[in-house]
């Protein structure tokens, strides 16, 4: 993916994530898309897998003139297969008006699964939106939950007459009309199959209400969706699911959209709902595969109101088996060690077997009181289960292993000339494919995904440039840089002057400018032919120049008699004649001629 010559900068790394566990998801199914809501680009990614645990990271790059956007989603997943899950993530970006080129990228464990580019237009016109308010679908899998089915979304811009037409399936729809600087109007309608409906929405210019700004501000302060009650169990077993029920009420004077978010127990979710004026509703949030231990804080928010609850996460397997295990730290870079410790209940020392990701790591004996502690080094990237076994008992703990990244070197040509294509290459080392950025004088100009030798093709004007290659992978970053001098593409040889006038027994000279515009060392031969031998002490010169090097050479002569003569100047390099020219020489004895020659000598700095 080449994005030059634009400059890029990281706009955002915030990402909203969610996951659900079902038995009907198909392994490998994915979605990668975006919607334009006025000037906000709403992007999203989904991936269905058999991975037991996974985590998202996201990156947004924007060109310096804001006309190109790169949105990347990275899913890092455990290689161990478990119950099927669907992992979701979203990122929103505010855009300026105009045509934009949007590139979407989805990677799983460093491998690019999907990549495409679309062109969108962000105009300043009326925008209509329609959203299907679908009902929930209950799955009958091993840890069931009710989730809202994916709802189709329709958006169009009206014509100059303010009309827009939609073809939609039958169902119940929320229709919204909006335009920057105007009020928003919406209504809910039912559309039967084959039915044609016409509705009218009215937008008011906010500039007409300037006198009522203070009153409007007071009214907006009263608009809110509050949580009247949050019901959630006080404890849960690690790895199980937990459901919270939140009663919300719209206490404002207008219908409101609100985002109900929940964070904690290894889950982050954010969903948007609509609530009519004065109405109440109860929403459920399910925390699948609960993570953590001990007392954990769970946070809820509606953007208008927030609540916190504490839930005790218990190791139920340990409570039953009498074997406990913990891992510290829970997140490491590959190659770093982790400490595995715990207690095996029983009498005397006991044998302990420790494995990670299904592969044996070490074996040891506990202390007489059953305590054990050791260090192991994970050798694979991803979220892995560390399993401790003793007799017929077992206990597990999870650890997330992140990749390392290194830019070992940056390779550039030794000599570059104006108008010439050349490559800047970096040797990028990582366990998964990182995002690789190319910077010129501190500004990002291109990006790629990959590892090994990553090359960027360039063509520059004459000058000296500092190129830096930076690799980013799951919070790790490394850079290397080199400086390149781009030389102008000049002539290899030029001479001055092409006519010489001199008095008899005076001095004359030919000036030759040499410039090696080749890649290698060059030898040059300069020869002035056609003059009597007695006029020149040296009619031939040899010069060696490195690539890009310049030199000024002179051949002097002294006329011995009056008259007009022709001399031939030739410059050769490696048996090739690269320059030739005929020089007219006039030798006289008048003071006028001598005065001209004196002025010439002063011009070239020989006096």
XYZ file of C-alpha atoms in Angstrom:
607
model
C 0.000 0.000 0.000
C 1.715 3.176 -1.216
C 0.443 6.514 0.085
C 3.222 8.890 -0.861
C 3.774 11.788 -1.289
C 1.372 12.625 1.528
C 2.476 13.227 5.117
C 0.745 11.114 7.758
C 0.273 11.455 11.508
C -1.406 9.211 14.078
C -4.866 10.637 14.753
C -6.221 8.216 17.345
C -5.620 4.880 18.992
C -8.868 4.688 20.979
C -10.896 1.590 20.192
C -14.220 0.285 21.517
C -14.398 -3.510 21.751
C -16.937 -6.199 22.535
C -17.196 -9.970 22.218
C -19.964 -12.529 22.413
C -19.850 -16.322 22.698
C -22.184 -18.353 20.479
C -22.424 -21.812 18.990
C -23.657 -20.633 15.588
C -20.791 -18.377 14.508
C -18.711 -19.625 11.595
C -14.979 -19.689 12.182
C -13.260 -17.171 9.904
C -16.317 -15.010 9.180
C -15.476 -11.313 9.347
C -16.823 -7.849 8.546
C -14.802 -4.696 7.883
C -16.693 -1.536 7.018
C -17.537 2.079 7.661
C -20.465 4.512 7.592
C -20.453 8.283 7.082
C -22.657 10.140 9.561
C -22.470 13.833 8.650
C -18.765 14.592 9.158
C -18.035 11.527 11.335
C -16.554 8.385 9.803
C -17.758 5.412 11.868
C -15.617 2.331 11.230
C -16.105 -1.183 12.581
C -14.643 -4.669 12.424
C -15.994 -8.100 13.367
C -14.268 -11.482 13.447
C -15.757 -14.865 14.364
C -13.323 -17.481 15.598
C -12.700 -20.474 17.801
C -10.077 -18.557 19.760
C -10.503 -18.714 23.508
C -9.217 -15.183 24.127
C -8.381 -12.223 21.932
C -7.718 -8.500 22.155
C -7.985 -5.620 19.691
C -5.684 -2.715 18.968
C -6.432 0.061 16.505
C -4.593 2.775 14.615
C -5.806 5.706 12.507
C -3.456 7.531 10.138
C -4.422 10.763 8.377
C -2.563 12.607 5.622
C -1.394 16.143 6.357
C -3.976 17.587 3.950
C -6.694 15.314 5.412
C -7.667 13.730 2.085
C -6.415 10.196 2.852
C -7.309 8.066 5.877
C -5.877 4.676 6.866
C -7.847 2.719 9.511
C -6.202 -0.466 10.805
C -7.663 -3.098 13.134
C -5.338 -5.688 14.691
C -6.741 -8.754 16.480
C -4.309 -10.714 18.636
C -5.781 -14.096 19.539
C -4.800 -17.165 21.508
C -3.873 -20.107 19.322
C -5.854 -22.471 21.536
C -9.339 -23.148 20.159
C -12.318 -22.991 22.477
C -15.968 -21.963 22.271
C -16.807 -19.939 19.144
C -16.866 -16.185 19.616
C -17.492 -13.027 17.665
C -15.072 -10.185 18.424
C -16.112 -6.624 17.556
C -14.333 -3.253 17.563
C -15.063 0.280 16.332
C -13.254 3.572 15.788
C -14.780 6.967 14.914
C -12.989 9.808 13.115
C -14.180 13.392 12.543
C -13.633 14.493 8.930
C -13.518 17.822 7.141
C -15.646 18.315 4.010
C -14.415 17.199 0.600
C -13.400 14.011 -1.164
C -11.547 11.446 0.994
C -9.753 8.200 0.212
C -10.358 5.654 2.998
C -8.212 2.523 3.322
C -9.470 -0.203 5.702
C -7.145 -2.963 6.997
C -7.965 -6.011 9.169
C -5.201 -8.260 10.528
C -5.424 -11.383 12.706
C -2.266 -12.362 14.583
C -0.256 -10.095 12.282
C -1.562 -11.531 8.979
C -3.538 -9.171 6.723
C -7.010 -10.712 6.319
C -8.704 -7.879 4.399
C -7.570 -4.587 2.862
C -9.497 -2.273 0.535
C -9.705 1.407 -0.419
C -12.864 3.475 -1.073
C -13.426 7.096 -2.069
C -16.113 9.048 -0.189
C -17.394 12.615 -0.385
C -18.159 14.616 2.756
C -20.482 17.431 1.590
C -22.211 20.147 3.607
C -25.811 19.191 2.690
C -28.926 17.725 4.289
C -28.370 14.155 5.417
C -31.081 11.512 5.924
C -30.417 8.376 7.917
C -32.544 5.292 8.516
C -31.841 2.467 10.931
C -33.670 -0.832 11.334
C -34.560 -1.358 15.007
C -34.133 -5.168 14.917
C -35.099 -7.525 17.729
C -32.596 -9.589 19.684
C -31.673 -13.117 18.666
C -31.027 -15.767 21.326
C -28.326 -18.310 20.628
C -28.337 -21.749 22.216
C -24.602 -22.124 22.699
C -22.671 -23.114 25.772
C -22.652 -19.633 27.312
C -25.760 -18.035 25.843
C -26.530 -14.370 25.685
C -29.032 -12.136 23.908
C -27.490 -9.718 21.459
C -28.974 -7.256 18.995
C -28.768 -8.554 15.460
C -26.802 -6.447 12.980
C -29.233 -3.734 11.817
C -29.102 -2.372 8.252
C -28.218 1.306 8.008
C -29.242 3.610 5.148
C -27.952 7.137 4.500
C -28.502 9.581 1.619
C -28.127 13.278 0.861
C -31.168 15.139 -0.436
C -31.303 16.998 -3.695
C -31.869 20.728 -3.969
C -35.618 20.115 -3.464
C -35.005 18.457 -0.101
C -36.290 15.030 -1.201
C -34.619 11.651 -0.759
C -35.929 8.175 -1.638
C -35.106 4.872 0.102
C -35.891 1.283 -0.832
C -35.917 -0.694 2.438
C -37.180 -4.077 3.678
C -40.368 -4.174 5.723
C -39.919 -3.322 9.383
C -39.877 -0.540 11.941
C -37.576 2.389 11.159
C -36.190 5.433 12.907
C -35.773 8.190 10.293
C -33.508 11.124 11.143
C -32.791 14.310 9.165
C -29.822 16.497 10.081
C -27.650 19.293 8.739
C -24.824 21.249 10.422
C -26.193 24.528 11.811
C -29.779 23.234 11.923
C -31.926 21.376 14.420
C -32.347 17.610 14.013
C -35.769 16.082 13.382
C -36.729 12.401 13.541
C -39.733 10.110 13.518
C -40.430 6.368 13.808
C -42.504 4.572 11.159
C -43.653 1.035 10.275
C -43.230 -0.050 6.658
C -45.034 -3.140 5.349
C -43.849 -5.148 2.365
C -44.813 -3.349 -0.890
C -45.981 -0.242 1.007
C -44.945 3.271 -0.083
C -44.668 5.856 2.705
C -43.992 9.572 2.492
C -42.945 11.528 5.574
C -41.935 15.127 6.171
C -39.232 16.328 8.540
C -38.508 19.976 9.321
C -35.118 21.465 10.234
C -34.867 24.907 11.819
C -31.927 27.231 11.285
C -30.161 27.624 14.631
C -29.108 31.143 13.671
C -32.732 32.236 14.017
C -32.632 31.354 17.718
C -29.671 33.470 18.801
C -31.838 35.536 21.125
C -32.859 32.348 22.926
C -29.318 30.936 23.325
C -29.343 31.309 27.098
C -32.727 29.589 27.439
C -31.617 26.805 25.083
C -28.504 26.238 27.182
C -30.642 25.889 30.304
C -32.881 23.378 28.516
C -29.934 21.330 27.247
C -28.557 21.086 30.748
C -31.786 19.318 31.771
C -31.524 16.709 28.978
C -30.163 13.483 30.388
C -30.554 9.719 30.524
C -30.032 8.573 34.112
C -29.562 5.085 35.534
C -32.271 4.523 38.111
C -31.040 1.056 39.125
C -28.111 -1.263 38.359
C -28.605 -4.922 39.278
C -25.560 -7.200 39.063
C -24.525 -10.355 41.001
C -22.014 -9.744 43.775
C -19.715 -12.618 42.741
C -18.881 -14.784 39.730
C -16.490 -17.605 38.853
C -13.577 -16.667 36.608
C -14.316 -17.716 33.021
C -18.101 -17.735 33.498
C -20.585 -15.180 32.160
C -22.346 -12.511 34.190
C -25.357 -10.374 33.226
C -26.119 -6.889 34.545
C -29.539 -5.208 34.211
C -29.644 -1.437 34.033
C -32.861 0.567 34.329
C -32.529 3.873 32.452
C -34.894 6.850 32.267
C -35.016 9.862 29.947
C -35.649 12.732 32.373
C -35.276 15.425 29.703
C -37.833 17.198 27.528
C -36.698 15.677 24.220
C -36.205 12.266 22.687
C -32.542 11.312 23.108
C -29.886 9.020 21.704
C -27.513 7.679 24.337
C -24.542 5.319 24.453
C -24.674 2.693 27.197
C -21.121 1.597 27.952
C -19.775 -0.955 30.404
C -16.168 -1.637 31.376
C -14.668 -4.294 33.613
C -14.179 -8.046 34.103
C -12.168 -8.185 30.863
C -14.967 -6.683 28.735
C -15.500 -3.282 27.141
C -18.799 -2.665 25.350
C -20.501 0.420 23.950
C -23.956 0.353 22.316
C -26.220 3.202 21.183
C -29.936 3.256 22.061
C -32.884 5.629 21.564
C -35.257 6.643 24.355
C -38.390 8.768 24.010
C -39.030 11.733 26.275
C -40.031 10.652 29.795
C -39.767 6.921 29.054
C -37.899 4.234 31.021
C -36.324 1.028 29.780
C -34.236 -1.868 31.101
C -31.102 -2.886 29.213
C -28.886 -5.928 29.776
C -25.121 -6.137 29.460
C -23.428 -9.543 29.450
C -19.805 -9.969 30.509
C -18.571 -13.149 28.786
C -15.546 -15.124 29.975
C -15.057 -13.040 33.120
C -11.414 -12.199 33.836
C -9.600 -11.079 36.982
C -9.429 -12.212 40.582
C -10.663 -10.811 43.860
C -12.757 -7.643 44.004
C -13.106 -6.071 40.551
C -14.625 -2.691 39.704
C -17.315 -2.541 36.987
C -18.274 0.834 35.471
C -21.465 1.811 33.600
C -22.176 5.070 31.765
C -24.899 6.642 29.584
C -22.800 9.729 28.700
C -25.169 11.629 31.012
C -24.825 9.484 34.131
C -22.373 6.914 35.514
C -22.406 4.169 38.144
C -19.845 1.744 39.601
C -20.256 -1.649 41.223
C -17.833 -4.154 42.782
C -17.912 -7.836 41.822
C -15.880 -10.584 43.473
C -14.226 -12.881 40.915
C -13.577 -16.317 42.398
C -11.305 -19.121 41.222
C -13.969 -21.794 41.479
C -11.732 -24.547 40.094
C -9.199 -23.880 42.843
C -11.905 -23.844 45.478
C -12.922 -27.328 44.384
C -9.556 -28.853 43.502
C -7.294 -27.472 46.210
C -4.723 -26.264 43.623
C -4.167 -22.579 42.882
C -1.910 -20.881 40.346
C -1.181 -17.282 39.415
C 0.993 -15.599 36.795
C 2.897 -12.310 37.132
C 3.065 -10.174 35.158
C -0.021 -10.954 33.094
C 1.341 -9.140 30.039
C 4.915 -9.495 28.743
C 6.949 -9.127 25.579
C 8.060 -12.338 23.938
C 11.419 -13.377 25.359
C 10.636 -12.003 28.826
C 10.062 -14.370 31.742
C 6.909 -14.760 33.830
C 6.595 -16.016 37.402
C 4.233 -18.938 38.032
C 3.359 -19.514 41.685
C 0.638 -21.074 43.804
C -0.277 -23.617 46.466
C -1.071 -27.324 46.169
C -2.973 -28.510 49.208
C -1.886 -31.820 50.668
C 0.696 -33.454 52.909
C 4.383 -33.017 52.082
C 6.106 -32.104 48.830
C 4.189 -32.746 45.585
C 5.160 -32.925 41.907
C 3.988 -30.028 39.715
C 3.814 -29.982 35.881
C 3.530 -26.581 34.173
C 2.543 -26.035 30.532
C 1.770 -22.938 28.450
C -0.464 -22.984 25.413
C -0.671 -26.773 25.592
C 3.114 -27.228 25.493
C 5.135 -28.489 28.442
C 7.268 -25.778 30.051
C 8.788 -27.302 33.212
C 8.285 -29.707 36.110
C 9.167 -29.185 39.763
C 8.400 -30.149 43.357
C 6.559 -27.977 45.848
C 7.854 -26.980 49.249
C 6.703 -29.183 52.156
C 3.851 -26.727 52.823
C 2.644 -27.031 49.200
C 3.919 -23.673 47.955
C 5.713 -23.443 44.602
C 7.237 -20.704 42.469
C 9.239 -20.773 39.228
C 9.938 -18.765 36.081
C 9.163 -19.711 32.475
C 9.672 -17.884 29.166
C 6.776 -17.862 26.648
C 7.948 -18.380 23.065
C 4.775 -17.591 21.127
C 2.819 -14.361 20.643
C -0.821 -14.284 21.760
C -2.960 -14.852 24.839
C -2.064 -18.236 26.331
C -3.243 -20.416 29.189
C -0.646 -21.399 31.773
C -1.801 -24.721 33.227
C -0.492 -26.190 36.481
C -1.196 -29.895 37.108
C -0.640 -32.019 40.196
C -2.049 -35.543 40.433
C -5.657 -35.286 39.192
C -5.936 -31.567 39.874
C -5.288 -28.589 37.612
C -5.453 -24.808 37.714
C -5.022 -22.246 34.930
C -4.086 -18.595 34.573
C -3.811 -16.486 31.421
C -0.887 -14.428 30.138
C -0.757 -12.115 27.138
C 2.486 -12.299 25.171
C 3.121 -9.287 22.945
C 5.524 -9.151 19.995
C 8.807 -7.285 19.919
C 9.870 -5.162 16.985
C 13.238 -3.937 15.726
C 14.452 -1.985 12.713
C 17.940 -3.451 12.394
C 19.142 -1.229 9.563
C 18.112 1.220 6.860
C 19.583 0.818 3.393
C 19.863 3.675 0.891
C 21.914 4.176 -2.314
C 25.342 5.766 -1.914
C 24.624 8.280 -4.680
C 21.287 9.579 -5.924
C 20.747 12.076 -8.737
C 17.806 14.349 -9.482
C 14.928 12.618 -11.312
C 16.165 9.149 -10.414
C 13.939 6.565 -8.681
C 15.530 5.014 -5.617
C 14.504 2.879 -2.640
C 14.802 3.320 1.103
C 14.676 -0.161 2.665
C 14.466 -1.235 6.292
C 15.273 -4.613 7.825
C 12.245 -5.059 10.111
C 12.225 -7.913 12.623
C 9.073 -8.916 14.521
C 7.045 -12.017 15.367
C 3.981 -10.645 13.493
C 3.613 -8.114 10.682
C 3.945 -4.624 12.200
C 2.886 -1.267 10.801
C 5.972 0.251 9.145
C 6.151 4.035 8.667
C 8.545 5.987 6.454
C 9.404 9.467 7.691
C 11.202 12.201 5.759
C 12.685 14.952 7.917
C 10.376 13.891 10.762
C 7.126 13.737 8.727
C 5.349 10.457 7.856
C 5.103 10.106 4.061
C 4.242 6.417 3.542
C 3.235 3.243 5.388
C 3.167 -0.516 4.842
C 2.463 -3.699 6.780
C 5.100 -6.402 6.834
C 8.380 -7.670 8.170
C 11.741 -8.593 6.704
C 13.002 -6.198 4.049
C 10.432 -3.401 3.646
C 11.187 -0.946 0.816
C 9.709 2.406 -0.179
C 10.270 3.875 -3.664
C 11.081 7.593 -3.856
C 12.018 10.330 -6.321
C 13.342 13.577 -4.884
C 14.569 17.005 -5.903
C 18.212 17.927 -5.168
C 18.912 18.316 -1.462
C 19.853 16.439 1.696
C 17.112 14.366 3.348
C 16.927 12.367 6.568
C 14.850 9.184 6.170
C 13.597 7.269 9.206
C 11.835 3.898 9.216
C 9.667 3.254 12.281
C 7.967 -0.065 13.070
C 4.969 -0.256 15.450
C 3.519 -3.478 16.851
C 1.169 -3.752 19.832
C 2.746 -0.881 21.750
C 6.339 -1.707 20.800
C 8.253 0.730 18.597
C 11.715 0.924 17.074
C 13.382 3.187 14.517
C 16.497 3.543 12.386
C 17.499 6.350 10.029
C 19.876 7.327 7.232
C 20.703 10.537 5.383
C 20.590 10.751 1.584
C 22.013 13.516 -0.613
C 20.188 13.941 -3.908
C 22.506 15.649 -6.416
C 21.455 17.733 -9.379
C 21.696 16.215 -12.836
C 24.222 18.576 -14.523
C 26.450 18.299 -17.607
C 29.645 16.310 -17.195
C 31.804 18.977 -18.896
C 31.428 22.646 -19.885
C 34.012 25.209 -20.945
C 34.487 29.006 -21.036
C 35.100 31.011 -23.152
C 34.504 29.976 -26.766
C 36.379 33.005 -28.173
C 39.715 34.370 -26.958
C 41.510 37.560 -28.004
C 45.112 38.173 -26.947
C 48.129 40.314 -27.762
C 51.258 38.640 -29.046
C 53.276 37.131 -26.180
C 50.336 37.714 -23.815
C 48.591 34.960 -21.838
C 45.405 33.068 -22.626
C 43.524 30.244 -20.986
C 40.633 27.804 -21.409
C 38.460 27.021 -18.352
C 36.753 23.585 -18.121
C 34.077 22.658 -15.519
C 33.857 18.910 -14.771
C 31.004 17.197 -12.852
C 30.811 13.434 -12.286
C 27.087 12.680 -12.557
C 27.664 8.937 -12.708
C 27.432 6.319 -9.933
C 31.110 5.325 -9.993
C 34.574 6.897 -9.962
C 35.372 8.457 -13.381
C 38.660 9.457 -15.048
C 38.606 12.481 -17.367
C 41.111 13.553 -20.049
C 41.159 17.193 -21.197
C 43.056 18.057 -24.379
C 43.450 21.315 -26.344
C 44.465 20.585 -29.949
C 45.254 22.734 -33.012
C 47.714 25.227 -31.489
C 51.467 25.290 -32.162
C 53.335 23.197 -29.591
C 55.427 26.187 -28.509
C 52.312 28.029 -27.352
C 51.348 25.614 -24.531
C 53.399 24.128 -21.757
C 50.659 21.532 -21.112
C 47.931 20.838 -23.656
C 46.594 17.681 -21.953
C 45.362 17.059 -18.380
C 43.962 14.025 -16.538
C 41.528 14.270 -13.589
C 39.805 11.609 -11.409
C 36.457 12.449 -9.745
C 34.235 10.515 -7.350
C 30.491 10.335 -7.969
C 28.936 13.784 -7.502
C 32.336 15.503 -7.276
C 33.143 18.716 -9.224
C 36.417 20.209 -10.445
C 37.537 23.290 -12.390
C 40.560 22.846 -14.668
C 42.572 25.398 -16.722
C 44.800 25.056 -19.794
C 47.063 28.082 -20.362
C 48.740 29.168 -23.606
C 50.932 32.064 -24.841
C 50.487 33.249 -28.476
C 53.853 33.656 -30.269
C 52.600 35.471 -33.359
C 49.666 37.502 -34.620
C 46.736 35.983 -36.477
C 43.456 34.088 -36.120
C 43.591 30.454 -35.024
C 41.200 27.618 -34.195
C 41.726 25.258 -31.289
C 39.746 22.101 -30.556
C 38.858 21.315 -26.938
C 37.982 17.666 -26.219
C 37.013 15.933 -22.973
C 37.051 12.121 -22.818
C 36.083 9.664 -20.098
C 36.734 5.923 -20.272
C 37.410 6.036 -24.035
C 34.196 8.003 -24.624
C 34.193 11.584 -25.880
C 31.741 13.468 -23.687
C 32.449 17.055 -24.804
C 34.068 18.788 -27.785
C 34.101 22.396 -28.929
C 35.984 24.650 -31.336
C 37.551 27.744 -29.763
C 38.465 30.787 -31.908
C 41.703 32.528 -30.879
C 42.652 35.973 -32.197
C 46.192 37.190 -31.458
C 47.022 40.813 -32.291
C 49.337 43.603 -31.200
C 47.055 46.577 -30.601
C 46.466 48.161 -27.231
C 42.705 47.827 -27.813
C 43.071 44.067 -28.039
C 45.335 44.058 -25.016
C 42.788 46.082 -23.091
C 40.072 43.529 -23.969
C 42.287 40.682 -22.775
C 43.008 42.514 -19.560
C 39.300 42.944 -18.931
C 38.786 39.213 -19.602
C 41.545 38.257 -17.148
C 39.921 40.469 -14.521
C 36.541 38.853 -15.240
C 37.789 35.325 -14.535
C 39.918 36.405 -11.576
C 43.421 35.853 -12.998
C 44.838 39.304 -12.113
